[in-house]
PDB file of C-alpha atoms in Angstrom:
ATOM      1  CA  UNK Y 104      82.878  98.327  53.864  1.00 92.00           C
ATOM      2  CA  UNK Y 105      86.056  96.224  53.035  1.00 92.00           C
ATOM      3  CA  UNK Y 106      88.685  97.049  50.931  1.00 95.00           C
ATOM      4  CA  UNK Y 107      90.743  93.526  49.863  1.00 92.00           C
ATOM      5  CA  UNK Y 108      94.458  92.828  49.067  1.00 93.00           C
ATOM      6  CA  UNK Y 109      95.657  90.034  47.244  1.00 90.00           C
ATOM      7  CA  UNK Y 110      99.275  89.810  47.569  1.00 89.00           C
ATOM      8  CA  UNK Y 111      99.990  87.055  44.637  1.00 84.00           C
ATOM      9  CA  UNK Y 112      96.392  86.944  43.134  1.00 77.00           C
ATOM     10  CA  UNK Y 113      95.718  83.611  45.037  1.00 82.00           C
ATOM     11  CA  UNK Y 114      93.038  82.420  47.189  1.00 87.00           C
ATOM     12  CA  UNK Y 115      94.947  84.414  50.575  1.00 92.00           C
ATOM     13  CA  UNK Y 116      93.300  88.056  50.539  1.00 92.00           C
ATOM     14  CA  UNK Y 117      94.009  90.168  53.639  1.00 95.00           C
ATOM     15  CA  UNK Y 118      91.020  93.384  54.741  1.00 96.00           C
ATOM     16  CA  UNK Y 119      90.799  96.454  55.991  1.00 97.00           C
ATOM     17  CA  UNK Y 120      88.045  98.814  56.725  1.00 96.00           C
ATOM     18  CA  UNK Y 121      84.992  99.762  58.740  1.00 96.00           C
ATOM     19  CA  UNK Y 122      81.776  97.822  60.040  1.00 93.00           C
ATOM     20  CA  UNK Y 123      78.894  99.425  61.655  1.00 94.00           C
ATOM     21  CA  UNK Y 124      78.495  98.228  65.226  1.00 92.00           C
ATOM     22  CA  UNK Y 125      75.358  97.619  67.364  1.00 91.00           C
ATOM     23  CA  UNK Y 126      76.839  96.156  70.143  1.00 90.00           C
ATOM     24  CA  UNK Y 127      75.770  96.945  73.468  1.00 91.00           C
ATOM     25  CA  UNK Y 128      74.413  95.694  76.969  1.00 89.00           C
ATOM     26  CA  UNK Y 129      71.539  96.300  78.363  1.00 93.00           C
ATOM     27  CA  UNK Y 130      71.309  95.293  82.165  1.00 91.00           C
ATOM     28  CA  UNK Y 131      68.392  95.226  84.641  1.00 90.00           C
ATOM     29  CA  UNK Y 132      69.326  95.165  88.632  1.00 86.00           C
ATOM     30  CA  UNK Y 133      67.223  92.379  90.481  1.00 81.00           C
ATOM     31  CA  UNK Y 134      68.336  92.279  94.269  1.00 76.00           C
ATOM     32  CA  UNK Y 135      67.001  91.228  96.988  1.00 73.00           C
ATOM     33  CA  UNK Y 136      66.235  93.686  99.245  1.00 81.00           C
ATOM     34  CA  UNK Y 137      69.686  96.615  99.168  1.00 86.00           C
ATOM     35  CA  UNK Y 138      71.415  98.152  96.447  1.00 87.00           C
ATOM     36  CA  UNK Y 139      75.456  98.767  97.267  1.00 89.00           C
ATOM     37  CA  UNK Y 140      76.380 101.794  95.365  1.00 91.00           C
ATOM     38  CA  UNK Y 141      79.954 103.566  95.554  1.00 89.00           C
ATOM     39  CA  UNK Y 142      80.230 103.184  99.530  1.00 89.00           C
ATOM     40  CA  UNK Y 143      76.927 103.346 100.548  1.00 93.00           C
ATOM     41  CA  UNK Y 144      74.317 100.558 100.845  1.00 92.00           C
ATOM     42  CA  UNK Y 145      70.456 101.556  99.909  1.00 92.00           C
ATOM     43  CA  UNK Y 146      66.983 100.113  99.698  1.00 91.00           C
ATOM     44  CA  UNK Y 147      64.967  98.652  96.640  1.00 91.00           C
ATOM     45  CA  UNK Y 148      62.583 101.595  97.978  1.00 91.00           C
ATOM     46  CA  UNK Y 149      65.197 104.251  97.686  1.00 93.00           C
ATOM     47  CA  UNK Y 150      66.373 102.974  94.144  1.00 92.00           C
ATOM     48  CA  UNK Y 151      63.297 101.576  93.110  1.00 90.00           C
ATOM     49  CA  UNK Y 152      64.096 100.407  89.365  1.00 91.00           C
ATOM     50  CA  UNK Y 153      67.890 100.204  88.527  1.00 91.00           C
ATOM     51  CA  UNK Y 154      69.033  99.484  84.739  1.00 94.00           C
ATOM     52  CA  UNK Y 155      72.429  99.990  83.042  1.00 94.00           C
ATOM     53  CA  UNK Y 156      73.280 100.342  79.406  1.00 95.00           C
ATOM     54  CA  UNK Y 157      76.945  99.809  77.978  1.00 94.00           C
ATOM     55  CA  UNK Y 158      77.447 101.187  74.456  1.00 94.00           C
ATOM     56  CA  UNK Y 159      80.284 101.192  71.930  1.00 94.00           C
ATOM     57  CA  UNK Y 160      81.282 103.137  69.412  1.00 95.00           C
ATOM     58  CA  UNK Y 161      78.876 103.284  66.686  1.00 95.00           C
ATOM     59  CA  UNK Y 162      81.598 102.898  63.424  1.00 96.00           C
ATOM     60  CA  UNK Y 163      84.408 100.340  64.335  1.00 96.00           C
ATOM     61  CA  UNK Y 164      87.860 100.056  62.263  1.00 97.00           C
ATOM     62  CA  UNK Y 165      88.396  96.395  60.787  1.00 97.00           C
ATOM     63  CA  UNK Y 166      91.009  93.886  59.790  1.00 98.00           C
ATOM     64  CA  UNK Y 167      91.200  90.472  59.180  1.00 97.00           C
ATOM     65  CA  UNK Y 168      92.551  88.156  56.165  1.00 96.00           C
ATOM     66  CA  UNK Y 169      90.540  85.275  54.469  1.00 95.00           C
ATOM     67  CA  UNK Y 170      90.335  82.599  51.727  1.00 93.00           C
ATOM     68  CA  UNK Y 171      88.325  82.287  48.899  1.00 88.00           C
ATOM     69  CA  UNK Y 172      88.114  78.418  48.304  1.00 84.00           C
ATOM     70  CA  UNK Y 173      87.322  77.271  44.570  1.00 74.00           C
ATOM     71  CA  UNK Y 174      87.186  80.669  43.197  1.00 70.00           C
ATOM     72  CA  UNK Y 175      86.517  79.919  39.538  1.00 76.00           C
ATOM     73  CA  UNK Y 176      83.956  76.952  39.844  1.00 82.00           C
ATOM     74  CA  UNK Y 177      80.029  78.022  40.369  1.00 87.00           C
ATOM     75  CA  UNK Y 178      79.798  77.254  44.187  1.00 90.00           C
ATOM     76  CA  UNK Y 179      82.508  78.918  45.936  1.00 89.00           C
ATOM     77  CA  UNK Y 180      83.291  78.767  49.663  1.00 92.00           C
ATOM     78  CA  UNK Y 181      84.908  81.541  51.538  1.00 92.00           C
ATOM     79  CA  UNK Y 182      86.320  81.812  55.370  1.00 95.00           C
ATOM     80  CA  UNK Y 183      87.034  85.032  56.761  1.00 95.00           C
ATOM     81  CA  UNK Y 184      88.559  86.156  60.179  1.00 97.00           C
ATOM     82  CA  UNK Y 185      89.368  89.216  62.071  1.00 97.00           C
ATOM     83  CA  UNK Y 186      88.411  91.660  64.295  1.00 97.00           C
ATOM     84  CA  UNK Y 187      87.355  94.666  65.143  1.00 95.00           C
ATOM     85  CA  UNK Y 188      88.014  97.977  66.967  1.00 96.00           C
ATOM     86  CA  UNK Y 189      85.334  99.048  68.852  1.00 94.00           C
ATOM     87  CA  UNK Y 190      86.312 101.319  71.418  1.00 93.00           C
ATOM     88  CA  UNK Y 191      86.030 101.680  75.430  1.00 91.00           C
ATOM     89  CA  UNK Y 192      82.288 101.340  76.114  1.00 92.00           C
ATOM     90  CA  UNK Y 193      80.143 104.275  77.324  1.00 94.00           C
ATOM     91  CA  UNK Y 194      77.998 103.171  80.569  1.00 95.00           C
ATOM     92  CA  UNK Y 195      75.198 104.696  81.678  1.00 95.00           C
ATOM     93  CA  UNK Y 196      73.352 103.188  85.270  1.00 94.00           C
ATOM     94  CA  UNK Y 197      69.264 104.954  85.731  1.00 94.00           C
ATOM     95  CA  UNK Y 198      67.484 104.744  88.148  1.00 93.00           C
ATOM     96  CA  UNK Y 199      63.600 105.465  88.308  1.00 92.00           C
ATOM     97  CA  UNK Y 200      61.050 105.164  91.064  1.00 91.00           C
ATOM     98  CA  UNK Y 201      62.500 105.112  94.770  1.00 90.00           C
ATOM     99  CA  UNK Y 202      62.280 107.670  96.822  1.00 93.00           C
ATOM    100  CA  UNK Y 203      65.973 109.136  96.352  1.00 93.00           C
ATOM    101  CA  UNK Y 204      66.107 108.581  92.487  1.00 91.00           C
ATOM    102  CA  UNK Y 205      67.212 112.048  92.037  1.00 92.00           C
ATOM    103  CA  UNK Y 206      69.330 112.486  95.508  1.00 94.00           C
ATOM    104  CA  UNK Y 207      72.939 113.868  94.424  1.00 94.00           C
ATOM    105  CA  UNK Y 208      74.608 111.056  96.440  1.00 95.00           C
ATOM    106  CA  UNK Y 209      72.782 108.707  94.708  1.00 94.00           C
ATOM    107  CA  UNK Y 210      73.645 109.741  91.672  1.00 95.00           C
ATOM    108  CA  UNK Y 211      77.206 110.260  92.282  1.00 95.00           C
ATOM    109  CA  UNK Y 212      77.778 106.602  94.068  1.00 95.00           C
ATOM    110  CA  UNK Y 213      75.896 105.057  90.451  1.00 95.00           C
ATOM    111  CA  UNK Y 214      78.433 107.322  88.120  1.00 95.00           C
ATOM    112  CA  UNK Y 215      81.159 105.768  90.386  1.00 94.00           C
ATOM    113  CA  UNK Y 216      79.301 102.370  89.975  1.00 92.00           C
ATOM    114  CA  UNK Y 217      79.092 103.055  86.182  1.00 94.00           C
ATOM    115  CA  UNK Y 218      83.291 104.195  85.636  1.00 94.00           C
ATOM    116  CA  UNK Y 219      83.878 100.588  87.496  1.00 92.00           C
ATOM    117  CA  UNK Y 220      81.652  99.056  84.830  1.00 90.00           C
ATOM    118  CA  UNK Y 221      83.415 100.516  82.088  1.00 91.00           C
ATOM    119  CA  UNK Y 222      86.524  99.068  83.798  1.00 91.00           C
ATOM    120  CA  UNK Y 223      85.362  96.056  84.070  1.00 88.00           C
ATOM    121  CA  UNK Y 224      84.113  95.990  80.185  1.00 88.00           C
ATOM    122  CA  UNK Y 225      87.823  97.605  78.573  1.00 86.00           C
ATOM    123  CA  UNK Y 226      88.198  94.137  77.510  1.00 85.00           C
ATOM    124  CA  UNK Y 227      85.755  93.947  74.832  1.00 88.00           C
ATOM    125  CA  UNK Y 228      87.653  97.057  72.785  1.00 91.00           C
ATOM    126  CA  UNK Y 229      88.688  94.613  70.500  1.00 92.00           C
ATOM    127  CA  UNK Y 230      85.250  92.415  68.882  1.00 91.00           C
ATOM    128  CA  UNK Y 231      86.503  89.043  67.058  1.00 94.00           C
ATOM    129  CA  UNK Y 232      84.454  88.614  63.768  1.00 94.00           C
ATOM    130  CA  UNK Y 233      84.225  85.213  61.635  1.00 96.00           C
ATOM    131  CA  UNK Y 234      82.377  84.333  58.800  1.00 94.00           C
ATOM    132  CA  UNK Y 235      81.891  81.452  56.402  1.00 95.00           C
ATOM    133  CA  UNK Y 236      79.993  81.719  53.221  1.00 93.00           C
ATOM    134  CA  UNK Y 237      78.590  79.574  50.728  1.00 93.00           C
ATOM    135  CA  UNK Y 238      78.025  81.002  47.041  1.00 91.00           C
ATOM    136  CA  UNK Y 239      76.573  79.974  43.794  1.00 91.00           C
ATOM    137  CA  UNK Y 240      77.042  81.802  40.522  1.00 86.00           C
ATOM    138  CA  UNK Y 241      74.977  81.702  37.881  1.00 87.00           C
ATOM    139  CA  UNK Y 242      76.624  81.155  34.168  1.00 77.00           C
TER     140      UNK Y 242
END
């Protein structure tokens, strides 16, 4: 949902306003035979399966500018640009079928594990968007 400005009613329009967002990774742990977890080092058997999912926020702010090229002719071109706010990400780390899957230092050293991935992701707050479209209207 975009809400345009045209400051001199020329092809130049700048936007603001929100995009749903559906980003997110999904991660699946494949070692080869130890997990290293906070400061502890444990088996594939005491993890068994380890997955991760990083999520952002689900409604992100948005700004950007564009063009719209040939605006009164029936096939139009437009280019827009700019980005938008999606917020820290949200990681979750599970882990499902070893033999210490629900052990309270496990647990704790993969929320550790998890804050460091968030860390590590703080980068992506901001999500560049482009787009280029072709049009055609019909007279």
């Amino acid at each position: 949902l975009l809400l345009d400005f045209r400051p001199g009613a020329g092809a130049f329009r700048l936007s603001a306003g929100i995009m749903l967002n559906g980003n997110e990774v999904d991660a699946l742990a494949d070692p080869a035979n130890t997990y290293e977890a906070g400061d502890n080092i444990y088996t594939l058997a005491e993890v068994g399966e380890l997955s991760a999912t990083a999520e952002f926020d689900s409604v992100a702010p948005y700004v950007g500018f564009g063009f719209d090229l040939r605006r009164d002719a029936a096939v139009r071109f437009s280019f827009d640009a700019g980005v938008a706010f999606q917020g820290d990400p949200s990681v979750s780390i599970r882990t499902r079928g070893g033999t210490l899957s629900n052990d309270p230092l496990l647990l704790a050293d993969l929320e550790q594990e998890a804050r460091a991935f968030e860390e590590d992701l703080d980068s992506f707050e901001l999500y560049p968007v482009l787009s280029f479209s072709i049009s055609y209207v019909f007279r």
